[in-house]
Amino acid sequence: LVHLHNRDVDLFSDLAKTAQKWDGTLSFDVQDARIKASKLADAAQFALSEAPYTKRVKYIATVLNERGLTPEFLSEWLAWLLCKKISVEQMRRLDSHTTLMCVEFRLSVPDELSPDEMKSELIAISTAHQTDVALQADNVFRRQKRLVVFDMDSTLIQQEVIDEIARITGIEAQVAAITERAMQGELDFKESLASRVALLKGTPVQALEDVKRILTFTEGAHYLCRALKSAGFKLAVISGGFLPLAKYVKAELGLDYAFANQLKVSADGKSLTGETVGPVVDATRKAELLEVIAQAEGIAIDQVVA
């Protein structure tokens, strides 16, 4: 509800241009001019971002697909919002590509909706359309992050390190077979890691240096890390891969921490023994290390991006 004066006529052309930019349709109704002044005054007390005013919780949803947000995804996403009686208070495009890739929605959510149930349903929508949907409470912790923790393989770098070592040493097929068994649920992470590392027995340590030379960093990784560091963030990589490569990535990107599995080396330091040393960095260990870094830096878990 907007109270316009005669000098505000340009607003309509601005709204029309904005609607065209979003490929939307603009419509409006002129309200009865005889509405009591008191009602207008009551309406003017609140910003749109505060409405509806009772029994609602504010969330931010960020939707992202680097190949472009499809009409099918947007249709299901908006149908889900309608079904849940969730109001969209604002939409903000976050990318500047010709294809629409990323939009931030400010949402007003009925307070009886369970956050866990919402996230579970959104994971299903996300998976079906291969589109990220991040739902976060719109509070000070969302806006004041201080630590970002990355995975390494197929995240900061485009390859899987163990696959590259296997390719160099000629055991690619054997490693791929173990990986496939793990993906089928026949092996857990620790078992698959131990089996794959065992295949590396006798591999020259030099192979790790060879892998470093062929690593391809994900597009934008250097820029992102520089931007985050300049904004005062602490950065870490926690990987189920191998420490020499994680340390290399840490140095290349200017990260503050690097944790990964340590490969055991022969007494003469020339070859791998086919074993790891110390705790295996699996999902549980990653969560523990994330908490250790946060505690060391005096950062609340709510201020961590992972």
PDB file of C-alpha atoms in Angstrom:
ATOM      1  CA  LEU A   1       0.000   0.000   0.000  1.00  0.00           C
ATOM      2  CA  VAL A   2       1.642   3.213  -1.208  1.00  0.00           C
ATOM      3  CA  HIS A   3       0.453   6.768  -0.657  1.00  0.00           C
ATOM      4  CA  LEU A   4       1.440   8.734  -3.774  1.00  0.00           C
ATOM      5  CA  HIS A   5       1.616  12.430  -4.487  1.00  0.00           C
ATOM      6  CA  ASN A   6       1.333  13.986  -7.941  1.00  0.00           C
ATOM      7  CA  ARG A   7       5.111  14.389  -8.137  1.00  0.00           C
ATOM      8  CA  ASP A   8       5.529  10.598  -7.844  1.00  0.00           C
ATOM      9  CA  VAL A   9       4.237   9.736 -11.322  1.00  0.00           C
ATOM     10  CA  ASP A  10       7.730   8.565 -12.431  1.00  0.00           C
ATOM     11  CA  LEU A  11       7.334   5.692  -9.982  1.00  0.00           C
ATOM     12  CA  PHE A  12       5.038   3.867 -12.421  1.00  0.00           C
ATOM     13  CA  SER A  13       7.595   3.920 -15.267  1.00  0.00           C
ATOM     14  CA  ASP A  14      10.310   2.766 -12.843  1.00  0.00           C
ATOM     15  CA  LEU A  15       8.090  -0.090 -11.651  1.00  0.00           C
ATOM     16  CA  ALA A  16       7.254  -1.046 -15.226  1.00  0.00           C
ATOM     17  CA  LYS A  17      10.949  -1.168 -16.161  1.00  0.00           C
ATOM     18  CA  THR A  18      11.723  -3.288 -13.109  1.00  0.00           C
ATOM     19  CA  ALA A  19       8.858  -5.665 -13.888  1.00  0.00           C
ATOM     20  CA  GLN A  20      10.140  -6.007 -17.458  1.00  0.00           C
ATOM     21  CA  LYS A  21      13.652  -6.768 -16.153  1.00  0.00           C
ATOM     22  CA  TRP A  22      12.208  -9.617 -14.069  1.00  0.00           C
ATOM     23  CA  ASP A  23       9.989 -10.723 -16.953  1.00  0.00           C
ATOM     24  CA  GLY A  24       7.015  -9.955 -14.714  1.00  0.00           C
ATOM     25  CA  THR A  25       3.643  -8.272 -15.116  1.00  0.00           C
ATOM     26  CA  LEU A  26       2.826  -5.076 -13.231  1.00  0.00           C
ATOM     27  CA  SER A  27      -0.724  -4.434 -12.095  1.00  0.00           C
ATOM     28  CA  PHE A  28      -2.156  -2.030  -9.508  1.00  0.00           C
ATOM     29  CA  ASP A  29      -5.406  -0.900  -7.974  1.00  0.00           C
ATOM     30  CA  VAL A  30      -6.231   2.632  -6.900  1.00  0.00           C
ATOM     31  CA  GLN A  31      -7.693   2.477  -3.395  1.00  0.00           C
ATOM     32  CA  ASP A  32     -10.693   4.505  -2.236  1.00  0.00           C
ATOM     33  CA  ALA A  33      -9.368   7.992  -1.508  1.00  0.00           C
ATOM     34  CA  ARG A  34     -11.862   8.298   1.353  1.00  0.00           C
ATOM     35  CA  ILE A  35      -9.991   5.777   3.552  1.00  0.00           C
ATOM     36  CA  LYS A  36      -9.695   7.353   6.919  1.00  0.00           C
ATOM     37  CA  ALA A  37      -6.441   9.150   7.622  1.00  0.00           C
ATOM     38  CA  SER A  38      -6.017   7.097  10.797  1.00  0.00           C
ATOM     39  CA  LYS A  39      -5.949   3.836   8.809  1.00  0.00           C
ATOM     40  CA  LEU A  40      -3.318   5.267   6.482  1.00  0.00           C
ATOM     41  CA  ALA A  41      -1.283   6.340   9.486  1.00  0.00           C
ATOM     42  CA  ASP A  42      -1.543   2.823  10.957  1.00  0.00           C
ATOM     43  CA  ALA A  43      -0.402   1.276   7.681  1.00  0.00           C
ATOM     44  CA  ALA A  44       2.542   3.679   7.422  1.00  0.00           C
ATOM     45  CA  GLN A  45       3.985   2.505  10.757  1.00  0.00           C
ATOM     46  CA  PHE A  46       5.350  -0.690   9.235  1.00  0.00           C
ATOM     47  CA  ALA A  47       7.870  -1.397   6.517  1.00  0.00           C
ATOM     48  CA  LEU A  48       7.091  -4.242   4.113  1.00  0.00           C
ATOM     49  CA  SER A  49       9.975  -6.209   5.642  1.00  0.00           C
ATOM     50  CA  GLU A  50       8.046  -6.248   8.936  1.00  0.00           C
ATOM     51  CA  ALA A  51       4.804  -7.641   7.501  1.00  0.00           C
ATOM     52  CA  PRO A  52       2.953  -9.833   8.421  1.00  0.00           C
ATOM     53  CA  TYR A  53       3.653  -8.758  11.944  1.00  0.00           C
ATOM     54  CA  THR A  54       2.622 -11.633  14.230  1.00  0.00           C
ATOM     55  CA  LYS A  55       3.407 -15.354  14.375  1.00  0.00           C
ATOM     56  CA  ARG A  56       5.881 -15.117  11.505  1.00  0.00           C
ATOM     57  CA  VAL A  57       9.626 -15.766  11.297  1.00  0.00           C
ATOM     58  CA  LYS A  58      11.989 -14.138   8.811  1.00  0.00           C
ATOM     59  CA  TYR A  59      14.193 -16.325   6.600  1.00  0.00           C
ATOM     60  CA  ILE A  60      16.517 -15.770   3.669  1.00  0.00           C
ATOM     61  CA  ALA A  61      16.479 -18.370   0.893  1.00  0.00           C
ATOM     62  CA  THR A  62      19.254 -18.341  -1.691  1.00  0.00           C
ATOM     63  CA  VAL A  63      18.702 -20.421  -4.838  1.00  0.00           C
ATOM     64  CA  LEU A  64      21.620 -21.136  -7.170  1.00  0.00           C
ATOM     65  CA  ASN A  65      22.292 -23.111 -10.312  1.00  0.00           C
ATOM     66  CA  GLU A  66      25.428 -22.299 -12.319  1.00  0.00           C
ATOM     67  CA  ARG A  67      23.711 -23.603 -15.467  1.00  0.00           C
ATOM     68  CA  GLY A  68      20.738 -21.309 -14.888  1.00  0.00           C
ATOM     69  CA  LEU A  69      17.552 -21.496 -12.800  1.00  0.00           C
ATOM     70  CA  THR A  70      15.041 -23.455 -14.870  1.00  0.00           C
ATOM     71  CA  PRO A  71      11.314 -22.653 -15.230  1.00  0.00           C
ATOM     72  CA  GLU A  72      10.586 -26.153 -13.851  1.00  0.00           C
ATOM     73  CA  PHE A  73      12.579 -25.452 -10.680  1.00  0.00           C
ATOM     74  CA  LEU A  74      11.107 -21.974 -10.181  1.00  0.00           C
ATOM     75  CA  SER A  75       7.598 -23.354 -10.659  1.00  0.00           C
ATOM     76  CA  GLU A  76       8.077 -26.066  -8.012  1.00  0.00           C
ATOM     77  CA  TRP A  77       9.869 -23.653  -5.655  1.00  0.00           C
ATOM     78  CA  LEU A  78       7.058 -21.078  -5.826  1.00  0.00           C
ATOM     79  CA  ALA A  79       4.387 -23.786  -5.520  1.00  0.00           C
ATOM     80  CA  TRP A  80       6.140 -24.969  -2.331  1.00  0.00           C
ATOM     81  CA  LEU A  81       6.094 -21.411  -0.943  1.00  0.00           C
ATOM     82  CA  LEU A  82       2.377 -21.095  -1.679  1.00  0.00           C
ATOM     83  CA  CYS A  83       1.617 -24.481  -0.123  1.00  0.00           C
ATOM     84  CA  LYS A  84       3.421 -23.467   3.076  1.00  0.00           C
ATOM     85  CA  LYS A  85       1.742 -20.021   3.141  1.00  0.00           C
ATOM     86  CA  ILE A  86       5.180 -18.403   3.000  1.00  0.00           C
ATOM     87  CA  SER A  87       5.206 -14.785   1.830  1.00  0.00           C
ATOM     88  CA  VAL A  88       7.951 -13.465  -0.444  1.00  0.00           C
ATOM     89  CA  GLU A  89       8.808  -9.973   0.792  1.00  0.00           C
ATOM     90  CA  GLN A  90      11.686  -9.291  -1.543  1.00  0.00           C
ATOM     91  CA  MET A  91      13.567 -10.905  -4.426  1.00  0.00           C
ATOM     92  CA  ARG A  92      17.125  -9.839  -5.211  1.00  0.00           C
ATOM     93  CA  ARG A  93      19.186 -11.138  -8.101  1.00  0.00           C
ATOM     94  CA  LEU A  94      22.764 -11.923  -6.988  1.00  0.00           C
ATOM     95  CA  ASP A  95      24.402 -12.737 -10.338  1.00  0.00           C
ATOM     96  CA  SER A  96      25.083 -10.546 -13.350  1.00  0.00           C
ATOM     97  CA  HIS A  97      25.077 -13.187 -16.087  1.00  0.00           C
ATOM     98  CA  THR A  98      22.784 -13.200 -19.112  1.00  0.00           C
ATOM     99  CA  THR A  99      21.265 -16.409 -17.702  1.00  0.00           C
ATOM    100  CA  LEU A 100      19.465 -16.108 -14.363  1.00  0.00           C
ATOM    101  CA  MET A 101      21.636 -18.163 -11.973  1.00  0.00           C
ATOM    102  CA  CYS A 102      21.145 -16.921  -8.409  1.00  0.00           C
ATOM    103  CA  VAL A 103      18.320 -15.173  -6.545  1.00  0.00           C
ATOM    104  CA  GLU A 104      17.941 -14.270  -2.877  1.00  0.00           C
ATOM    105  CA  PHE A 105      14.413 -14.355  -1.435  1.00  0.00           C
ATOM    106  CA  ARG A 106      13.448 -12.660   1.826  1.00  0.00           C
ATOM    107  CA  LEU A 107      10.644 -14.781   3.269  1.00  0.00           C
ATOM    108  CA  SER A 108       8.024 -14.378   5.973  1.00  0.00           C
ATOM    109  CA  VAL A 109       7.362 -17.877   7.326  1.00  0.00           C
ATOM    110  CA  PRO A 110       4.539 -19.038   9.658  1.00  0.00           C
ATOM    111  CA  ASP A 111       6.176 -19.771  13.008  1.00  0.00           C
ATOM    112  CA  GLU A 112       4.467 -23.189  13.320  1.00  0.00           C
ATOM    113  CA  LEU A 113       6.517 -24.575  10.409  1.00  0.00           C
ATOM    114  CA  SER A 114       9.383 -26.838  11.493  1.00  0.00           C
ATOM    115  CA  PRO A 115      12.801 -25.689  10.178  1.00  0.00           C
ATOM    116  CA  ASP A 116      13.952 -29.324   9.926  1.00  0.00           C
ATOM    117  CA  GLU A 117      10.876 -30.333   7.911  1.00  0.00           C
ATOM    118  CA  MET A 118      11.261 -27.342   5.610  1.00  0.00           C
ATOM    119  CA  LYS A 119      14.908 -28.154   4.967  1.00  0.00           C
ATOM    120  CA  SER A 120      14.086 -31.827   4.367  1.00  0.00           C
ATOM    121  CA  GLU A 121      11.473 -30.904   1.757  1.00  0.00           C
ATOM    122  CA  LEU A 122      13.781 -28.363   0.138  1.00  0.00           C
ATOM    123  CA  ILE A 123      16.563 -30.951  -0.135  1.00  0.00           C
ATOM    124  CA  ALA A 124      14.156 -33.090  -2.180  1.00  0.00           C
ATOM    125  CA  ILE A 125      13.353 -30.147  -4.486  1.00  0.00           C
ATOM    126  CA  SER A 126      17.038 -29.231  -4.673  1.00  0.00           C
ATOM    127  CA  THR A 127      18.067 -32.781  -5.586  1.00  0.00           C
ATOM    128  CA  ALA A 128      15.336 -33.187  -8.208  1.00  0.00           C
ATOM    129  CA  HIS A 129      16.454 -30.041 -10.050  1.00  0.00           C
ATOM    130  CA  GLN A 130      20.187 -30.084  -9.205  1.00  0.00           C
ATOM    131  CA  THR A 131      19.769 -26.599  -7.783  1.00  0.00           C
ATOM    132  CA  ASP A 132      21.128 -25.367  -4.452  1.00  0.00           C
ATOM    133  CA  VAL A 133      18.550 -23.996  -2.001  1.00  0.00           C
ATOM    134  CA  ALA A 134      20.029 -22.479   1.164  1.00  0.00           C
ATOM    135  CA  LEU A 135      17.465 -21.574   3.844  1.00  0.00           C
ATOM    136  CA  GLN A 136      18.735 -19.481   6.750  1.00  0.00           C
ATOM    137  CA  ALA A 137      17.086 -17.590   9.574  1.00  0.00           C
ATOM    138  CA  ASP A 138      17.441 -13.874   8.840  1.00  0.00           C
ATOM    139  CA  ASN A 139      19.316 -12.818  11.948  1.00  0.00           C
ATOM    140  CA  VAL A 140      22.588 -11.184  12.956  1.00  0.00           C
ATOM    141  CA  PHE A 141      24.499 -14.488  12.675  1.00  0.00           C
ATOM    142  CA  ARG A 142      23.580 -14.864   8.989  1.00  0.00           C
ATOM    143  CA  ARG A 143      25.019 -11.443   8.272  1.00  0.00           C
ATOM    144  CA  GLN A 144      28.075 -11.714  10.541  1.00  0.00           C
ATOM    145  CA  LYS A 145      29.980 -14.808   9.424  1.00  0.00           C
ATOM    146  CA  ARG A 146      33.647 -15.004  10.423  1.00  0.00           C
ATOM    147  CA  LEU A 147      34.946 -18.444   9.392  1.00  0.00           C
ATOM    148  CA  VAL A 148      34.577 -20.297   6.071  1.00  0.00           C
ATOM    149  CA  VAL A 149      35.538 -23.994   5.861  1.00  0.00           C
ATOM    150  CA  PHE A 150      35.945 -25.597   2.427  1.00  0.00           C
ATOM    151  CA  ASP A 151      36.222 -29.137   1.141  1.00  0.00           C
ATOM    152  CA  MET A 152      39.091 -29.622  -1.323  1.00  0.00           C
ATOM    153  CA  ASP A 153      38.444 -32.299  -3.965  1.00  0.00           C
ATOM    154  CA  SER A 154      35.892 -31.213  -6.597  1.00  0.00           C
ATOM    155  CA  THR A 155      35.362 -28.028  -4.583  1.00  0.00           C
ATOM    156  CA  LEU A 156      38.395 -25.733  -4.346  1.00  0.00           C
ATOM    157  CA  ILE A 157      40.045 -27.897  -7.004  1.00  0.00           C
ATOM    158  CA  GLN A 158      38.321 -29.590  -9.929  1.00  0.00           C
ATOM    159  CA  GLN A 159      39.916 -33.028  -9.507  1.00  0.00           C
ATOM    160  CA  GLU A 160      39.814 -35.896  -7.009  1.00  0.00           C
ATOM    161  CA  VAL A 161      43.402 -36.145  -5.743  1.00  0.00           C
ATOM    162  CA  ILE A 162      43.511 -39.911  -5.266  1.00  0.00           C
ATOM    163  CA  ASP A 163      42.243 -40.414  -8.837  1.00  0.00           C
ATOM    164  CA  GLU A 164      45.073 -38.227 -10.142  1.00  0.00           C
ATOM    165  CA  ILE A 165      47.682 -40.192  -8.145  1.00  0.00           C
ATOM    166  CA  ALA A 166      46.166 -43.433  -9.464  1.00  0.00           C
ATOM    167  CA  ARG A 167      46.335 -42.132 -13.038  1.00  0.00           C
ATOM    168  CA  ILE A 168      50.009 -41.218 -12.691  1.00  0.00           C
ATOM    169  CA  THR A 169      50.903 -44.583 -11.098  1.00  0.00           C
ATOM    170  CA  GLY A 170      48.801 -46.738 -13.429  1.00  0.00           C
ATOM    171  CA  ILE A 171      46.281 -48.095 -10.888  1.00  0.00           C
ATOM    172  CA  GLU A 172      43.317 -46.011 -12.026  1.00  0.00           C
ATOM    173  CA  ALA A 173      41.029 -48.999 -12.711  1.00  0.00           C
ATOM    174  CA  GLN A 174      41.597 -50.582  -9.280  1.00  0.00           C
ATOM    175  CA  VAL A 175      40.960 -47.303  -7.437  1.00  0.00           C
ATOM    176  CA  ALA A 176      37.830 -46.623  -9.517  1.00  0.00           C
ATOM    177  CA  ALA A 177      36.460 -50.086  -8.636  1.00  0.00           C
ATOM    178  CA  ILE A 178      36.840 -49.374  -4.902  1.00  0.00           C
ATOM    179  CA  THR A 179      35.254 -45.932  -5.318  1.00  0.00           C
ATOM    180  CA  GLU A 180      32.282 -47.532  -7.089  1.00  0.00           C
ATOM    181  CA  ARG A 181      31.822 -50.044  -4.242  1.00  0.00           C
ATOM    182  CA  ALA A 182      31.851 -47.169  -1.747  1.00  0.00           C
ATOM    183  CA  MET A 183      29.236 -45.267  -3.775  1.00  0.00           C
ATOM    184  CA  GLN A 184      27.059 -48.397  -3.786  1.00  0.00           C
ATOM    185  CA  GLY A 185      27.238 -48.489   0.034  1.00  0.00           C
ATOM    186  CA  GLU A 186      29.349 -51.649   0.196  1.00  0.00           C
ATOM    187  CA  LEU A 187      32.210 -49.826   1.964  1.00  0.00           C
ATOM    188  CA  ASP A 188      32.166 -46.901   4.395  1.00  0.00           C
ATOM    189  CA  PHE A 189      34.593 -44.017   3.930  1.00  0.00           C
ATOM    190  CA  LYS A 190      37.284 -45.383   6.258  1.00  0.00           C
ATOM    191  CA  GLU A 191      37.223 -48.796   4.568  1.00  0.00           C
ATOM    192  CA  SER A 192      37.338 -47.351   1.060  1.00  0.00           C
ATOM    193  CA  LEU A 193      40.122 -44.926   2.004  1.00  0.00           C
ATOM    194  CA  ALA A 194      42.217 -47.740   3.544  1.00  0.00           C
ATOM    195  CA  SER A 195      41.676 -49.948   0.479  1.00  0.00           C
ATOM    196  CA  ARG A 196      42.615 -47.194  -1.964  1.00  0.00           C
ATOM    197  CA  VAL A 197      45.642 -46.039   0.036  1.00  0.00           C
ATOM    198  CA  ALA A 198      46.865 -49.663   0.251  1.00  0.00           C
ATOM    199  CA  LEU A 199      47.080 -49.653  -3.555  1.00  0.00           C
ATOM    200  CA  LEU A 200      49.574 -46.775  -3.313  1.00  0.00           C
ATOM    201  CA  LYS A 201      52.182 -48.915  -1.535  1.00  0.00           C
ATOM    202  CA  GLY A 202      55.556 -48.338  -3.175  1.00  0.00           C
ATOM    203  CA  THR A 203      54.403 -45.211  -5.019  1.00  0.00           C
ATOM    204  CA  PRO A 204      57.232 -42.639  -5.155  1.00  0.00           C
ATOM    205  CA  VAL A 205      56.624 -39.569  -3.001  1.00  0.00           C
ATOM    206  CA  GLN A 206      57.483 -37.580  -6.137  1.00  0.00           C
ATOM    207  CA  ALA A 207      54.032 -38.557  -7.469  1.00  0.00           C
ATOM    208  CA  LEU A 208      52.471 -36.067  -5.026  1.00  0.00           C
ATOM    209  CA  GLU A 209      54.624 -33.299  -6.502  1.00  0.00           C
ATOM    210  CA  ASP A 210      53.535 -34.373  -9.995  1.00  0.00           C
ATOM    211  CA  VAL A 211      49.877 -34.116  -8.942  1.00  0.00           C
ATOM    212  CA  LYS A 212      50.423 -30.575  -7.611  1.00  0.00           C
ATOM    213  CA  ARG A 213      51.524 -29.457 -11.082  1.00  0.00           C
ATOM    214  CA  ILE A 214      48.330 -30.673 -12.756  1.00  0.00           C
ATOM    215  CA  LEU A 215      45.785 -29.484 -10.179  1.00  0.00           C
ATOM    216  CA  THR A 216      43.162 -27.146 -11.626  1.00  0.00           C
ATOM    217  CA  PHE A 217      41.643 -24.669  -9.203  1.00  0.00           C
ATOM    218  CA  THR A 218      37.915 -24.110  -9.499  1.00  0.00           C
ATOM    219  CA  GLU A 219      37.009 -20.941 -11.387  1.00  0.00           C
ATOM    220  CA  GLY A 220      36.669 -18.075  -8.925  1.00  0.00           C
ATOM    221  CA  ALA A 221      38.397 -19.848  -6.005  1.00  0.00           C
ATOM    222  CA  HIS A 222      41.338 -17.418  -5.872  1.00  0.00           C
ATOM    223  CA  TYR A 223      39.069 -14.381  -6.208  1.00  0.00           C
ATOM    224  CA  LEU A 224      36.643 -15.651  -3.545  1.00  0.00           C
ATOM    225  CA  CYS A 225      39.386 -16.385  -1.026  1.00  0.00           C
ATOM    226  CA  ARG A 226      41.084 -13.008  -1.602  1.00  0.00           C
ATOM    227  CA  ALA A 227      37.751 -11.234  -1.125  1.00  0.00           C
ATOM    228  CA  LEU A 228      36.952 -13.147   2.072  1.00  0.00           C
ATOM    229  CA  LYS A 229      40.443 -12.536   3.513  1.00  0.00           C
ATOM    230  CA  SER A 230      40.215  -8.817   2.766  1.00  0.00           C
ATOM    231  CA  ALA A 231      36.869  -8.789   4.602  1.00  0.00           C
ATOM    232  CA  GLY A 232      38.541 -10.299   7.688  1.00  0.00           C
ATOM    233  CA  PHE A 233      37.383 -13.930   7.423  1.00  0.00           C
ATOM    234  CA  LYS A 234      39.378 -16.915   8.649  1.00  0.00           C
ATOM    235  CA  LEU A 235      39.555 -19.640   5.986  1.00  0.00           C
ATOM    236  CA  ALA A 236      40.193 -23.386   6.244  1.00  0.00           C
ATOM    237  CA  VAL A 237      40.267 -26.475   4.055  1.00  0.00           C
ATOM    238  CA  ILE A 238      39.299 -29.801   5.677  1.00  0.00           C
ATOM    239  CA  SER A 239      39.669 -32.700   3.270  1.00  0.00           C
ATOM    240  CA  GLY A 240      39.280 -36.453   3.191  1.00  0.00           C
ATOM    241  CA  GLY A 241      42.189 -36.307   0.727  1.00  0.00           C
ATOM    242  CA  PHE A 242      45.864 -36.001   1.578  1.00  0.00           C
ATOM    243  CA  LEU A 243      47.735 -33.406   3.618  1.00  0.00           C
ATOM    244  CA  PRO A 244      50.560 -32.533   1.171  1.00  0.00           C
ATOM    245  CA  LEU A 245      47.963 -31.475  -1.406  1.00  0.00           C
ATOM    246  CA  ALA A 246      45.801 -29.691   1.196  1.00  0.00           C
ATOM    247  CA  LYS A 247      48.860 -27.697   2.342  1.00  0.00           C
ATOM    248  CA  TYR A 248      49.593 -26.789  -1.279  1.00  0.00           C
ATOM    249  CA  VAL A 249      46.011 -25.561  -1.749  1.00  0.00           C
ATOM    250  CA  LYS A 250      46.253 -23.638   1.544  1.00  0.00           C
ATOM    251  CA  ALA A 251      49.398 -21.856   0.358  1.00  0.00           C
ATOM    252  CA  GLU A 252      48.006 -21.113  -3.122  1.00  0.00           C
ATOM    253  CA  LEU A 253      44.749 -19.622  -1.818  1.00  0.00           C
ATOM    254  CA  GLY A 254      46.099 -17.945   1.313  1.00  0.00           C
ATOM    255  CA  LEU A 255      44.028 -20.045   3.733  1.00  0.00           C
ATOM    256  CA  ASP A 256      44.642 -20.099   7.484  1.00  0.00           C
ATOM    257  CA  TYR A 257      44.187 -23.830   8.186  1.00  0.00           C
ATOM    258  CA  ALA A 258      44.542 -27.128   6.329  1.00  0.00           C
ATOM    259  CA  PHE A 259      43.578 -30.582   7.634  1.00  0.00           C
ATOM    260  CA  ALA A 260      43.587 -33.862   5.694  1.00  0.00           C
ATOM    261  CA  ASN A 261      44.800 -37.450   5.910  1.00  0.00           C
ATOM    262  CA  GLN A 262      48.537 -37.956   6.374  1.00  0.00           C
ATOM    263  CA  LEU A 263      50.147 -40.598   4.160  1.00  0.00           C
ATOM    264  CA  LYS A 264      52.830 -42.730   5.840  1.00  0.00           C
ATOM    265  CA  VAL A 265      56.215 -42.569   4.132  1.00  0.00           C
ATOM    266  CA  SER A 266      58.995 -45.181   4.108  1.00  0.00           C
ATOM    267  CA  ALA A 267      62.030 -44.775   6.386  1.00  0.00           C
ATOM    268  CA  ASP A 268      64.143 -43.401   3.532  1.00  0.00           C
ATOM    269  CA  GLY A 269      61.405 -40.869   2.697  1.00  0.00           C
ATOM    270  CA  LYS A 270      61.197 -41.943  -0.938  1.00  0.00           C
ATOM    271  CA  SER A 271      57.962 -43.938  -1.205  1.00  0.00           C
ATOM    272  CA  LEU A 272      54.499 -44.389   0.311  1.00  0.00           C
ATOM    273  CA  THR A 273      53.832 -47.381   2.584  1.00  0.00           C
ATOM    274  CA  GLY A 274      50.166 -47.751   1.663  1.00  0.00           C
ATOM    275  CA  GLU A 275      48.998 -46.570   5.100  1.00  0.00           C
ATOM    276  CA  THR A 276      47.826 -43.367   6.761  1.00  0.00           C
ATOM    277  CA  VAL A 277      49.040 -41.878  10.039  1.00  0.00           C
ATOM    278  CA  GLY A 278      46.766 -40.465  12.760  1.00  0.00           C
ATOM    279  CA  PRO A 279      42.971 -40.111  12.834  1.00  0.00           C
ATOM    280  CA  VAL A 280      41.178 -40.590   9.510  1.00  0.00           C
ATOM    281  CA  VAL A 281      39.540 -37.371   8.316  1.00  0.00           C
ATOM    282  CA  ASP A 282      35.994 -38.580   7.622  1.00  0.00           C
ATOM    283  CA  ALA A 283      32.700 -36.702   8.056  1.00  0.00           C
ATOM    284  CA  THR A 284      32.780 -37.007  11.869  1.00  0.00           C
ATOM    285  CA  ARG A 285      36.395 -35.862  12.083  1.00  0.00           C
ATOM    286  CA  LYS A 286      35.634 -32.922   9.759  1.00  0.00           C
ATOM    287  CA  ALA A 287      32.909 -31.736  12.150  1.00  0.00           C
ATOM    288  CA  GLU A 288      35.296 -32.072  15.104  1.00  0.00           C
ATOM    289  CA  LEU A 289      38.035 -30.114  13.336  1.00  0.00           C
ATOM    290  CA  LEU A 290      35.561 -27.392  12.379  1.00  0.00           C
ATOM    291  CA  GLU A 291      34.693 -26.963  16.067  1.00  0.00           C
ATOM    292  CA  VAL A 292      38.388 -26.938  17.038  1.00  0.00           C
ATOM    293  CA  ILE A 293      39.126 -24.117  14.562  1.00  0.00           C
ATOM    294  CA  ALA A 294      36.064 -22.139  15.709  1.00  0.00           C
ATOM    295  CA  GLN A 295      37.085 -22.501  19.368  1.00  0.00           C
ATOM    296  CA  ALA A 296      40.687 -21.521  18.620  1.00  0.00           C
ATOM    297  CA  GLU A 297      39.482 -18.378  16.845  1.00  0.00           C
ATOM    298  CA  GLY A 298      36.765 -17.577  19.403  1.00  0.00           C
ATOM    299  CA  ILE A 299      34.043 -17.875  16.769  1.00  0.00           C
ATOM    300  CA  ALA A 300      30.510 -19.148  17.433  1.00  0.00           C
ATOM    301  CA  ILE A 301      29.334 -22.093  15.314  1.00  0.00           C
ATOM    302  CA  ASP A 302      26.473 -19.898  14.053  1.00  0.00           C
ATOM    303  CA  GLN A 303      29.155 -17.692  12.456  1.00  0.00           C
ATOM    304  CA  VAL A 304      30.707 -20.536  10.418  1.00  0.00           C
ATOM    305  CA  VAL A 305      30.086 -21.235   6.730  1.00  0.00           C
ATOM    306  CA  ALA A 306      30.910 -24.846   5.778  1.00  0.00           C
TER     307      ALA A 306
END
